[in-house]
JSON list of C-alpha atoms in Angstrom, two decimals:
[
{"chain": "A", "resi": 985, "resn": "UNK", "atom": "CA", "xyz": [-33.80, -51.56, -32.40]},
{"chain": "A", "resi": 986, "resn": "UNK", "atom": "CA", "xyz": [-33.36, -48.33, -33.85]},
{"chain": "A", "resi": 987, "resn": "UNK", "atom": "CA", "xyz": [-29.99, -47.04, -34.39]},
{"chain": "A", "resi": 988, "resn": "UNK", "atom": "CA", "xyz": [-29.35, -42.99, -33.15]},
{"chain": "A", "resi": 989, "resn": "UNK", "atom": "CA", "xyz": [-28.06, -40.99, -35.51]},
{"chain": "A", "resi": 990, "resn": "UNK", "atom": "CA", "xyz": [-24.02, -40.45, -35.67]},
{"chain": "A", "resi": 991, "resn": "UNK", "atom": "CA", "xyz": [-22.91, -37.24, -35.06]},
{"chain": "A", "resi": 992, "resn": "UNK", "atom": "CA", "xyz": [-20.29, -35.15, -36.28]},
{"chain": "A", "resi": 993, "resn": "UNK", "atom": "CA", "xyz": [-17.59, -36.83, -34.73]},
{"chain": "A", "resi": 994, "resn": "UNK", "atom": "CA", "xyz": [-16.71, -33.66, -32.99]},
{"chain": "A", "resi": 995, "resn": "UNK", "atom": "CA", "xyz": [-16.60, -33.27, -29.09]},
{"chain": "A", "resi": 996, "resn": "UNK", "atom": "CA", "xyz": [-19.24, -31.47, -27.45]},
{"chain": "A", "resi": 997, "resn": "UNK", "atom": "CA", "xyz": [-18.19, -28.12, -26.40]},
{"chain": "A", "resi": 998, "resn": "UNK", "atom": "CA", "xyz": [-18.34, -27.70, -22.81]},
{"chain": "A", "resi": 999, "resn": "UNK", "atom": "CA", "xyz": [-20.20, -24.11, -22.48]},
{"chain": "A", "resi": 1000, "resn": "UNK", "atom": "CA", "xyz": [-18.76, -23.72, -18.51]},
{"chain": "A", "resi": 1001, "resn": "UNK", "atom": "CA", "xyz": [-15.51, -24.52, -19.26]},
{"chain": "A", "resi": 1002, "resn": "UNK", "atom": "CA", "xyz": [-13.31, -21.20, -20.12]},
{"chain": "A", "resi": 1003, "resn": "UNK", "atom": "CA", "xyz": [-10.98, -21.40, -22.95]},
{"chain": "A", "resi": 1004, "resn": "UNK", "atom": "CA", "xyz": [-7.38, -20.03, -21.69]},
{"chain": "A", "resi": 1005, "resn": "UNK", "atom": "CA", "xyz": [-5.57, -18.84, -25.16]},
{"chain": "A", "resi": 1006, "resn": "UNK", "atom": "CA", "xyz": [-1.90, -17.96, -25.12]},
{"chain": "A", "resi": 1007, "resn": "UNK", "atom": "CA", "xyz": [-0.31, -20.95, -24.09]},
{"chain": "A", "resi": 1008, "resn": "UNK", "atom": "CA", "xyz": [2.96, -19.69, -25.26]},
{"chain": "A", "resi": 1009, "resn": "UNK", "atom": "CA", "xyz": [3.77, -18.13, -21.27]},
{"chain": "A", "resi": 1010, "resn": "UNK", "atom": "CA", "xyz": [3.93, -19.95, -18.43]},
{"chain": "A", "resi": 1011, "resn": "UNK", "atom": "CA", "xyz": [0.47, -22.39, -17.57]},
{"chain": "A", "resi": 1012, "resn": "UNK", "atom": "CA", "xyz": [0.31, -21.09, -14.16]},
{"chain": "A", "resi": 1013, "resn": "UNK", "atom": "CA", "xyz": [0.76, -17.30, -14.76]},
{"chain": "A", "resi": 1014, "resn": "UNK", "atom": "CA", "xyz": [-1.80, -17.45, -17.93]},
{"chain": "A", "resi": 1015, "resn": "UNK", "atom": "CA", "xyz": [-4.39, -18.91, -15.68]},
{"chain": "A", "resi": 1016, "resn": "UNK", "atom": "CA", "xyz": [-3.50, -16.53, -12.89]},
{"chain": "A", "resi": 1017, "resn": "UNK", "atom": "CA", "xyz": [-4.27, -13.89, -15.49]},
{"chain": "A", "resi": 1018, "resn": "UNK", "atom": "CA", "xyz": [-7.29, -15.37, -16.90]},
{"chain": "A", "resi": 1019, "resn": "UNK", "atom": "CA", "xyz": [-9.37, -15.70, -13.97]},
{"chain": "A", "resi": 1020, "resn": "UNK", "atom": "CA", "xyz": [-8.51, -12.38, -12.24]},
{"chain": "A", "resi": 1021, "resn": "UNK", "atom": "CA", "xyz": [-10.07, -10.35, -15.16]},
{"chain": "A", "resi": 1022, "resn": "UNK", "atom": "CA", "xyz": [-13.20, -8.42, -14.34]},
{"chain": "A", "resi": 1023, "resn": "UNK", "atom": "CA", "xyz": [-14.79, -9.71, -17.29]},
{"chain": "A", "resi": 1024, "resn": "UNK", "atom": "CA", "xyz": [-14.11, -13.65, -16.73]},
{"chain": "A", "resi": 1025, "resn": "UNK", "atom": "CA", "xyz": [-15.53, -12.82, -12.74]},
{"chain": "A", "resi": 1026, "resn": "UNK", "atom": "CA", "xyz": [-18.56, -11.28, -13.96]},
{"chain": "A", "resi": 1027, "resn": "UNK", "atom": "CA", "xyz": [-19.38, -14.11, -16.51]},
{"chain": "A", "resi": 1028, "resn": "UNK", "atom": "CA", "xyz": [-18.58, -16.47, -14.25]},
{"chain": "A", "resi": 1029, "resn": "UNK", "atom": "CA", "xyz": [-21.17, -14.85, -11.51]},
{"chain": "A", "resi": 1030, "resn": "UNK", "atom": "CA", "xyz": [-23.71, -14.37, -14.30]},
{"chain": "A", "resi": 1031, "resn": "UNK", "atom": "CA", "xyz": [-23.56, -18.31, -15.98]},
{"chain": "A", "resi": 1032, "resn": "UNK", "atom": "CA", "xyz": [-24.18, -19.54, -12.32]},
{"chain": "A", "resi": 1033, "resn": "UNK", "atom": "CA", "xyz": [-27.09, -17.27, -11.43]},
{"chain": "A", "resi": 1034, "resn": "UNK", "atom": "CA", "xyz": [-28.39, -18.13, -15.09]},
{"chain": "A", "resi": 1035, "resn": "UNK", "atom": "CA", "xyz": [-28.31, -21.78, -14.21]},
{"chain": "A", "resi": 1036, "resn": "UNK", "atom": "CA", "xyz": [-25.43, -22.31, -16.33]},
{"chain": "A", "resi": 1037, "resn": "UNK", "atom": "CA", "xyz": [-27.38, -22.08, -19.41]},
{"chain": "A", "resi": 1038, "resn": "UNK", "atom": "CA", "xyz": [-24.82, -19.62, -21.29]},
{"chain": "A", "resi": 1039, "resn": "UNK", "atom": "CA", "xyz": [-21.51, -20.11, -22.89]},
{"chain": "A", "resi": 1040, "resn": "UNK", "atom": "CA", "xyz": [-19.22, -18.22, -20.42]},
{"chain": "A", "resi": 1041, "resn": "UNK", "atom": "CA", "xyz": [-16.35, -17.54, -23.41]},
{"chain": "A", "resi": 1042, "resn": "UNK", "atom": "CA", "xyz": [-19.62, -15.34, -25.07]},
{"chain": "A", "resi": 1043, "resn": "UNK", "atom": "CA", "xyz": [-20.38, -13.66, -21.91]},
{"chain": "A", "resi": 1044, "resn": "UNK", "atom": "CA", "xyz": [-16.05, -12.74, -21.35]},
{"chain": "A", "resi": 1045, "resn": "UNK", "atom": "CA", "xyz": [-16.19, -11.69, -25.32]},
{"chain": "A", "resi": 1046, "resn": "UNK", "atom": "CA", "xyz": [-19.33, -9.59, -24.71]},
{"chain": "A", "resi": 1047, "resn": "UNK", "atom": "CA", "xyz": [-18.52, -8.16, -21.28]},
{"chain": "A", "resi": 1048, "resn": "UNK", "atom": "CA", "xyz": [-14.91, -7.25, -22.90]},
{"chain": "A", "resi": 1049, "resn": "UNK", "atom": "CA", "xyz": [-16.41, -5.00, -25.79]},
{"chain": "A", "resi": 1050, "resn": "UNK", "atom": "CA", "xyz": [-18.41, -3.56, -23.54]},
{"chain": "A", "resi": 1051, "resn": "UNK", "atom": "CA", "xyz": [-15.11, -2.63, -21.36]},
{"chain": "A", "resi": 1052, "resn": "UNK", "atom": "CA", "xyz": [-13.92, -1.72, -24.38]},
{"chain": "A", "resi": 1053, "resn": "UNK", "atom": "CA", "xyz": [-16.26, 0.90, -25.40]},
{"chain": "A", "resi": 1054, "resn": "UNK", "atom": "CA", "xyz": [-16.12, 2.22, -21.60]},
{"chain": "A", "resi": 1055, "resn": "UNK", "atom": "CA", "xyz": [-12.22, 3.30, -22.22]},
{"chain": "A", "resi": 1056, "resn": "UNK", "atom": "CA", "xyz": [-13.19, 4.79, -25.69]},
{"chain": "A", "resi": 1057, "resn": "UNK", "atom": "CA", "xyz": [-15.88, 7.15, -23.51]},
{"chain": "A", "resi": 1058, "resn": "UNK", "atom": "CA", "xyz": [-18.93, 5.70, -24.88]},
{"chain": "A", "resi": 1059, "resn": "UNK", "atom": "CA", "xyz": [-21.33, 5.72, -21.95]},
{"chain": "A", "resi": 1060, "resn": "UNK", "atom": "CA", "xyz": [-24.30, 4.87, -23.67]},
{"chain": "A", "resi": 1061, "resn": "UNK", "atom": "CA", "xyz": [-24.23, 1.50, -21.96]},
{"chain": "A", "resi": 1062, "resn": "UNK", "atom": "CA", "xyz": [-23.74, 2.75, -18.54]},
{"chain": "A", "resi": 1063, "resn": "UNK", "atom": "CA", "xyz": [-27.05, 4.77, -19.07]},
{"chain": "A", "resi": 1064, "resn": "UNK", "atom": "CA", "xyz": [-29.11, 2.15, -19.90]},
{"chain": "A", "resi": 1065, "resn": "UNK", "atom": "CA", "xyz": [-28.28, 0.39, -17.21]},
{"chain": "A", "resi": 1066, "resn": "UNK", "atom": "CA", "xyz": [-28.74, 3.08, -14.66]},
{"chain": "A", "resi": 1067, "resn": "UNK", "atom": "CA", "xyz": [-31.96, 4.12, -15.96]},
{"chain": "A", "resi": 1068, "resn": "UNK", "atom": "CA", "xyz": [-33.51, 0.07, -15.90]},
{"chain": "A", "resi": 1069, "resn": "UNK", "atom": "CA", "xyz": [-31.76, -0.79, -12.89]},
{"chain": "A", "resi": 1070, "resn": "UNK", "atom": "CA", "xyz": [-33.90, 2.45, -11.49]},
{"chain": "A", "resi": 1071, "resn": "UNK", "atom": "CA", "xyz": [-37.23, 1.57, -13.01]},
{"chain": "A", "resi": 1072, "resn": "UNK", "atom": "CA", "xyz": [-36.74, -2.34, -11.61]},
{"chain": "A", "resi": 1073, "resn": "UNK", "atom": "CA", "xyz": [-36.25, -0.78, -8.10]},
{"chain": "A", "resi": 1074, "resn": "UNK", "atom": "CA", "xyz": [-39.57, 1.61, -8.37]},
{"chain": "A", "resi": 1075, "resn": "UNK", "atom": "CA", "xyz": [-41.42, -1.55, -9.55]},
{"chain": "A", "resi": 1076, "resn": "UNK", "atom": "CA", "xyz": [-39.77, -3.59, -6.00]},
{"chain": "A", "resi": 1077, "resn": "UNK", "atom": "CA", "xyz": [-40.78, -0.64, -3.71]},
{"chain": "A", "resi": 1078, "resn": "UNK", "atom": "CA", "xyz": [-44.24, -0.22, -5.51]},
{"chain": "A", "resi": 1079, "resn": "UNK", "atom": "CA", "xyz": [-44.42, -4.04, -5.27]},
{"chain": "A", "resi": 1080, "resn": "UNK", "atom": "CA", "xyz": [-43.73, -4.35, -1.66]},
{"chain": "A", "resi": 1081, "resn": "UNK", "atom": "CA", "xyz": [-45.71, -1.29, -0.92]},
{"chain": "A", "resi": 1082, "resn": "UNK", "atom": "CA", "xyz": [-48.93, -3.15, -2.28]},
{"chain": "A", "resi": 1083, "resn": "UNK", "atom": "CA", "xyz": [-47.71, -6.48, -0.09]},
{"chain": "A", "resi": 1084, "resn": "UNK", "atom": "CA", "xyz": [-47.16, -3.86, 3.53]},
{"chain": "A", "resi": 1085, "resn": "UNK", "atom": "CA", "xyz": [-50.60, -2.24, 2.82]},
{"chain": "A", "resi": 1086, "resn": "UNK", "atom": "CA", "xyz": [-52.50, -5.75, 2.61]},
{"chain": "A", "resi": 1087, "resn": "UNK", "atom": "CA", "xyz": [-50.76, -7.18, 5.72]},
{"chain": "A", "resi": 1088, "resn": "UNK", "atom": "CA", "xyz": [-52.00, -3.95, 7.66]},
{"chain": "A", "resi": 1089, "resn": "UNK", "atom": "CA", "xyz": [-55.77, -4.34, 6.09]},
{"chain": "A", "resi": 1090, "resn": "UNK", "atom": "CA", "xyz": [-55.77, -8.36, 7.02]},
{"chain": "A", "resi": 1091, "resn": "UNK", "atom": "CA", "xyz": [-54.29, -7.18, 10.46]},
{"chain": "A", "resi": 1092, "resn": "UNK", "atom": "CA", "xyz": [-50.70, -8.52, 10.35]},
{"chain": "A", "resi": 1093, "resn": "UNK", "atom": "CA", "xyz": [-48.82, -5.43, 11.60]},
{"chain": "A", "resi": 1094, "resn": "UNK", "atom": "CA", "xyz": [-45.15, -7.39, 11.92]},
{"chain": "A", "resi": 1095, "resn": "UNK", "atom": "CA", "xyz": [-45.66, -8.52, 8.43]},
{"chain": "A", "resi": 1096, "resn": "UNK", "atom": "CA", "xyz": [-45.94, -4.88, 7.52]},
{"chain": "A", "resi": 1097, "resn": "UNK", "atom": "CA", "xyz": [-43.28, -3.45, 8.77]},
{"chain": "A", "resi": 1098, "resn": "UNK", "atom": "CA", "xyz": [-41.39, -6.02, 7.37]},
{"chain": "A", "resi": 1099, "resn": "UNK", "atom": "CA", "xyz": [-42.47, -5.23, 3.84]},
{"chain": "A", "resi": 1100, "resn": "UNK", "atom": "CA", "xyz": [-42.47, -1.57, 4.15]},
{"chain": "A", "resi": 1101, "resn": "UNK", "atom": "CA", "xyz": [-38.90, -2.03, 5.18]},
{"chain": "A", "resi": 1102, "resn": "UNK", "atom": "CA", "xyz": [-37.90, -3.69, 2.22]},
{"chain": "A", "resi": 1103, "resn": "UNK", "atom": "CA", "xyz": [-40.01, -1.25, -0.15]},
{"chain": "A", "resi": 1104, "resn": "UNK", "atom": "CA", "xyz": [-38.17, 1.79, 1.30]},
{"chain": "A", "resi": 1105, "resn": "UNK", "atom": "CA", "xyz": [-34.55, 0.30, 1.12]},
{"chain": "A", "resi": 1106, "resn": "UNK", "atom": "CA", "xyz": [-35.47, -0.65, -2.63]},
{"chain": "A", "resi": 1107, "resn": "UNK", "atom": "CA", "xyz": [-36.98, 3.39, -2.95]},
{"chain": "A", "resi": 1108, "resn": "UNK", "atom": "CA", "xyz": [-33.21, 4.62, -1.64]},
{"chain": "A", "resi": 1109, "resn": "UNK", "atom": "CA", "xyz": [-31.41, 2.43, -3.91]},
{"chain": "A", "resi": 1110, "resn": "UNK", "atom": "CA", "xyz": [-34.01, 3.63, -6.79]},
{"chain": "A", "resi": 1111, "resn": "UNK", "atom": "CA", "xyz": [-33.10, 7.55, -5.76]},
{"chain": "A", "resi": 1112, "resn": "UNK", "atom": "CA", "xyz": [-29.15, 6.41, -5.59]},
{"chain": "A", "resi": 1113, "resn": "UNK", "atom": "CA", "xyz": [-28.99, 5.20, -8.94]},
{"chain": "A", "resi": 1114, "resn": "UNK", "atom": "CA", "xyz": [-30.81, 8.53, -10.41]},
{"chain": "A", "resi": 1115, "resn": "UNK", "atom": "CA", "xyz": [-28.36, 10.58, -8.45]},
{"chain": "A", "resi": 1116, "resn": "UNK", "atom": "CA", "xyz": [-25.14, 8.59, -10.12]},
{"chain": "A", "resi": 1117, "resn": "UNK", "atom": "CA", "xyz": [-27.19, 8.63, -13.34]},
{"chain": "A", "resi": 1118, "resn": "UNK", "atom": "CA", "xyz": [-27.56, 12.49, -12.77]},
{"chain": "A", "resi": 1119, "resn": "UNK", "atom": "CA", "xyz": [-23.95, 12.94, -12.22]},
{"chain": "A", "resi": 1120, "resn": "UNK", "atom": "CA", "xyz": [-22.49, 10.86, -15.17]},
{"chain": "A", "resi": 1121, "resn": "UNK", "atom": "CA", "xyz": [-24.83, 13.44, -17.51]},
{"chain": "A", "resi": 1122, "resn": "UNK", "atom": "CA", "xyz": [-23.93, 16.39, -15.20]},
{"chain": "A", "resi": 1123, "resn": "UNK", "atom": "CA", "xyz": [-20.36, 16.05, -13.62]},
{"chain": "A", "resi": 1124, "resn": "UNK", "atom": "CA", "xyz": [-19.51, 18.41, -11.07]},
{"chain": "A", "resi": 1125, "resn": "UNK", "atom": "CA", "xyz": [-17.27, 21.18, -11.87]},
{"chain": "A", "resi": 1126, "resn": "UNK", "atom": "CA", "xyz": [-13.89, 20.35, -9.35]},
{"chain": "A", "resi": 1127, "resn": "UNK", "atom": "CA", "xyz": [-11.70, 22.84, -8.10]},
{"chain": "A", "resi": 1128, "resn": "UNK", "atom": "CA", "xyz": [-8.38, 22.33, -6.23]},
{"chain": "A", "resi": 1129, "resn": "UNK", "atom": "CA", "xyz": [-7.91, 24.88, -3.42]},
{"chain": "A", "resi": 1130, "resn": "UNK", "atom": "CA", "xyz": [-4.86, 24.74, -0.80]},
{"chain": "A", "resi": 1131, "resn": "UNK", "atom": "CA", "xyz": [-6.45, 27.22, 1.80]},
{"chain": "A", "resi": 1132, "resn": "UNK", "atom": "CA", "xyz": [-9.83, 29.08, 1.74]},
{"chain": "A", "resi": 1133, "resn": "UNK", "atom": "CA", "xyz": [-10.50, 31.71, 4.13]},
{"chain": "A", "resi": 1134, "resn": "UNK", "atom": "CA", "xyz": [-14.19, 33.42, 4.12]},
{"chain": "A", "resi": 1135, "resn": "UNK", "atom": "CA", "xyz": [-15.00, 36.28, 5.74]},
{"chain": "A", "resi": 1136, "resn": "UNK", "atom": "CA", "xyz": [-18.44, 37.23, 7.18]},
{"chain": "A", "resi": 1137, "resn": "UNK", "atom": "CA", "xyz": [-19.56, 38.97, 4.07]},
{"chain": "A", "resi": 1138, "resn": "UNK", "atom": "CA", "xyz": [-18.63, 38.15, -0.05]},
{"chain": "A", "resi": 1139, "resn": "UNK", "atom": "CA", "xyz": [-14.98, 38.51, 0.56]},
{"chain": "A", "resi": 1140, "resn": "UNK", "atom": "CA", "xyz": [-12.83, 35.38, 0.05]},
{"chain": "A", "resi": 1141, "resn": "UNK", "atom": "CA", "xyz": [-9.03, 35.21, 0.13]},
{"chain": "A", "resi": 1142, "resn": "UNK", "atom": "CA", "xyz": [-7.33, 32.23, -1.18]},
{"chain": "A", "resi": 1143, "resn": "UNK", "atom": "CA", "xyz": [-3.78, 31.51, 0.70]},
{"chain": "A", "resi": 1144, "resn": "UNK", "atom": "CA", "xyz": [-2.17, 29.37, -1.61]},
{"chain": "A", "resi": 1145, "resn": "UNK", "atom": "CA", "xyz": [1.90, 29.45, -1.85]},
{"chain": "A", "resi": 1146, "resn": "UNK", "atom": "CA", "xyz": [4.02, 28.81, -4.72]},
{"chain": "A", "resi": 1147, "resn": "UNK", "atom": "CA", "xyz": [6.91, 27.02, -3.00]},
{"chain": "A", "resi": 1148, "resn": "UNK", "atom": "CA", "xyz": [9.28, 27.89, -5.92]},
{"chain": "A", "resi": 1149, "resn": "UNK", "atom": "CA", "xyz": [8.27, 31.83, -5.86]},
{"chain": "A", "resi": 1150, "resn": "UNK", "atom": "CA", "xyz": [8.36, 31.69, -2.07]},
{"chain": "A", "resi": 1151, "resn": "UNK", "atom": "CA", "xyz": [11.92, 30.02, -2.20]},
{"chain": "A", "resi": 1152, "resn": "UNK", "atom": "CA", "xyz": [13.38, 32.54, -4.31]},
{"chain": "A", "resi": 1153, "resn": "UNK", "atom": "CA", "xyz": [12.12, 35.43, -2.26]},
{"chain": "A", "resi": 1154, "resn": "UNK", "atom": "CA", "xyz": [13.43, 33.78, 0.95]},
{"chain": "A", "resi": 1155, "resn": "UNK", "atom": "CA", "xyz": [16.73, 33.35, -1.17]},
{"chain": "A", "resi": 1156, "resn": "UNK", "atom": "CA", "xyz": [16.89, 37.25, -2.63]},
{"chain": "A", "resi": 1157, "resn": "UNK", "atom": "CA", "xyz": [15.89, 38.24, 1.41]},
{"chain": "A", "resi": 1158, "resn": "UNK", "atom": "CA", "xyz": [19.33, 35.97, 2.68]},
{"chain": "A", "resi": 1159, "resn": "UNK", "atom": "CA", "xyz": [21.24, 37.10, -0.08]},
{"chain": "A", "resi": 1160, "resn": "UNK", "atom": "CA", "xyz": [20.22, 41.18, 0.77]},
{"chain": "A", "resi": 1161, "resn": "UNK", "atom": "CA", "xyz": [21.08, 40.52, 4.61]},
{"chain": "A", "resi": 1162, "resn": "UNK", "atom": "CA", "xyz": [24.51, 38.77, 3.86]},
{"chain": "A", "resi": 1163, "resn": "UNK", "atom": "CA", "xyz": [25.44, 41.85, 1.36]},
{"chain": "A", "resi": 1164, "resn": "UNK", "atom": "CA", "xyz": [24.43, 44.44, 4.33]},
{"chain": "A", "resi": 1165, "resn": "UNK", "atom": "CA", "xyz": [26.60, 42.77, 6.79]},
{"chain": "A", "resi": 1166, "resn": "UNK", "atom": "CA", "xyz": [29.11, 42.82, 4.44]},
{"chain": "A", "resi": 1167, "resn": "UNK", "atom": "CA", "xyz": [28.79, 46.79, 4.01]},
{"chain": "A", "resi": 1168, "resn": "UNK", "atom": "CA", "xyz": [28.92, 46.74, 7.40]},
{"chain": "A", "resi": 1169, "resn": "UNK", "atom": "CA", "xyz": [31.98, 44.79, 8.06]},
{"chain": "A", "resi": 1170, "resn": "UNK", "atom": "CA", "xyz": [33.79, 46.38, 5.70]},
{"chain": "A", "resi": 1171, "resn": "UNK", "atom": "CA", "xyz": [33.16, 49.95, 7.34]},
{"chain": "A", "resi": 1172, "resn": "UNK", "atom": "CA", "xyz": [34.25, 49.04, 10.60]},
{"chain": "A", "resi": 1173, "resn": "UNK", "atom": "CA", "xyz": [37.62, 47.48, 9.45]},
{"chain": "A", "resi": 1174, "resn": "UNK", "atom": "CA", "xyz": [37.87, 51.00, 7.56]},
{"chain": "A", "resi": 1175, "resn": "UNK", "atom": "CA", "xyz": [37.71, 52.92, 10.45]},
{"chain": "A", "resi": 1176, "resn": "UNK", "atom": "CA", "xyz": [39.63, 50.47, 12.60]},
{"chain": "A", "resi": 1177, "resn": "UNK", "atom": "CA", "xyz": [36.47, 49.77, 15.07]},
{"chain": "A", "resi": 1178, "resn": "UNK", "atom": "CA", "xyz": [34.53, 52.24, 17.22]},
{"chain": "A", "resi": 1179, "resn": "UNK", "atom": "CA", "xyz": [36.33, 55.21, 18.07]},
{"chain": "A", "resi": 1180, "resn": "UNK", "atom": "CA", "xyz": [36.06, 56.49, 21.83]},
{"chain": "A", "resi": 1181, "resn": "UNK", "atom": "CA", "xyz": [34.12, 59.65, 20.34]},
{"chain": "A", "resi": 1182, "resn": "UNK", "atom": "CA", "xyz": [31.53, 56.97, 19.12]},
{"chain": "A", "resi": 1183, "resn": "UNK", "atom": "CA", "xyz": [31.28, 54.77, 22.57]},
{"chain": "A", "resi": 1184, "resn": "UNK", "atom": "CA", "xyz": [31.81, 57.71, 25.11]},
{"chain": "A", "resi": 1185, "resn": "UNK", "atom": "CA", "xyz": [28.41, 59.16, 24.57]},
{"chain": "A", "resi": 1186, "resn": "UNK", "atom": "CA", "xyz": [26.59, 56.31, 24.47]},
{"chain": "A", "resi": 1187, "resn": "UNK", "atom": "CA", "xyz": [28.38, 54.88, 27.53]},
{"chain": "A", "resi": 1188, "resn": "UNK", "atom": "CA", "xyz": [28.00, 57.89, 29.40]},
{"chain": "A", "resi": 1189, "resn": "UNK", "atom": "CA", "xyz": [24.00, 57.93, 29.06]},
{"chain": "A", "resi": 1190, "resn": "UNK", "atom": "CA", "xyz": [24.27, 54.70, 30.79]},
{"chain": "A", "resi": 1191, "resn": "UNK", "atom": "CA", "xyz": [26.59, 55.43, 33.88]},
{"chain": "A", "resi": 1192, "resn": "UNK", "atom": "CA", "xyz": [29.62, 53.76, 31.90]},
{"chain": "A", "resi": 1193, "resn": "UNK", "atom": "CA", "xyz": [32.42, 55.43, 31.25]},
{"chain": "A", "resi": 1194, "resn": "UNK", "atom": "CA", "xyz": [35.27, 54.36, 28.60]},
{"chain": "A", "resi": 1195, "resn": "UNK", "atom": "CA", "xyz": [39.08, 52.76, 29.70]},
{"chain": "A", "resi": 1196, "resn": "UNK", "atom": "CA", "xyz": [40.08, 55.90, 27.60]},
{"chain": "A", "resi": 1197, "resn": "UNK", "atom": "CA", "xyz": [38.21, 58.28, 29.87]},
{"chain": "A", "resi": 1198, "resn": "UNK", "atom": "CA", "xyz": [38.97, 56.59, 33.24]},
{"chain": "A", "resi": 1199, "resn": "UNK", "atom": "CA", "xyz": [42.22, 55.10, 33.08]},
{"chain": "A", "resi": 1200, "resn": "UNK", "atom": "CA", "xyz": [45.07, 57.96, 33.21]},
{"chain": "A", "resi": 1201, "resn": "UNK", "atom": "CA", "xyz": [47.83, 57.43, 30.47]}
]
């Protein structure tokens, strides 16, 4: 009977088990930690639509640099991806377009629809991704406006208020009226009130007369 070759003695490595490091925290929190990251999710999601055929600590390493380059602005990556991701969905909608266009020839018109359907939904996707390609090269310029009023020809006024400028103003406008009455205070305790020369006149236009004028002394 033949004999099978030893091996190395070492264990197989498991390629869907994921390797937790830093043991030195608590189990439960490190785990906790481990599977919530984007990249362990995403190379979980791609091992099992691979048929488990990768090693998912390679795909975490590999979907981490790319992360990685993401925060240090390189978005070389991200444009690749847009720009195949676009040409896969022109090939689906070209695809689908041939299968509608055969049903209608061989007389199946639900079957056409059907496909058409499906070839249009993957031509919008196809235009979406070329938009958000577009925009990553070309970002919109963004302005922040509080208030924008247009008038019917070029004119545009922009009502924006600084709270602090506003606040002093209202504060130099409370301070000015509490100095005037003040002033004014201050002049009628000089002259010890209104005088009867100052009230008569005034009274008199209105059919009131003074106690000065009316009442005998």
């Amino acid at each position: 009977m033949p004999m099978k070759p030893r091996g190395s003695g070492k264990p197989k490595r498991n390629e869907v088990a994921l390797v937790i490091e830093n043991a030195n925290d608590n189990a439960d929190d490190v785990t906790a930690r481990t599977l919530t990251r984007p990249e362990v999710q995403a190379a979980a999601v791609i091992q099992r639509f691979e048929g488990d055929n990768h090693d998912v600590n390679a795909l975490v390493r590999e979907l981490t640099a790319q992360a990685d380059a993401i925060r240090r602005g390189d978005l070389g990556r991200v444009e690749t991806m847009l720009i195949a991701q676009a040409h896969t969905l022109d090939e689906i909608f070209a695809n689908l377009s041939r299968r509608s266009h055969a049903n209608i020839v061989n007389g199946y018109g639900d079957a056409a629809e059907r496909y058409m359907r499906l070839a249009l939904k993957a031509q919008s996707q196809c235009r979406t991704t070329l938009e958000t390609l577009a925009e990553i090269k070309n970002p919109k310029p963004v302005a922040f406006v509080g208030q924008a009023n247009f008038a019917n020809g070029p004119q545009q006024v922009n009502n924006q208020r600084d709270f602090a400028t506003s606040s002093r103003g209202r504060v130099r406008a409370e301070d000015s009226g509490n100095s005037m009455n003040e002033v004014l205070n201050n002049r009628r305790l000089e002259n010890g009130g209104l005088n009867d020369n100052e009230v008569g006149p005034r009274a008199d236009g209105l059919g009131i007369r003074s106690a000065h004028n009316c009442c005998p002394r």
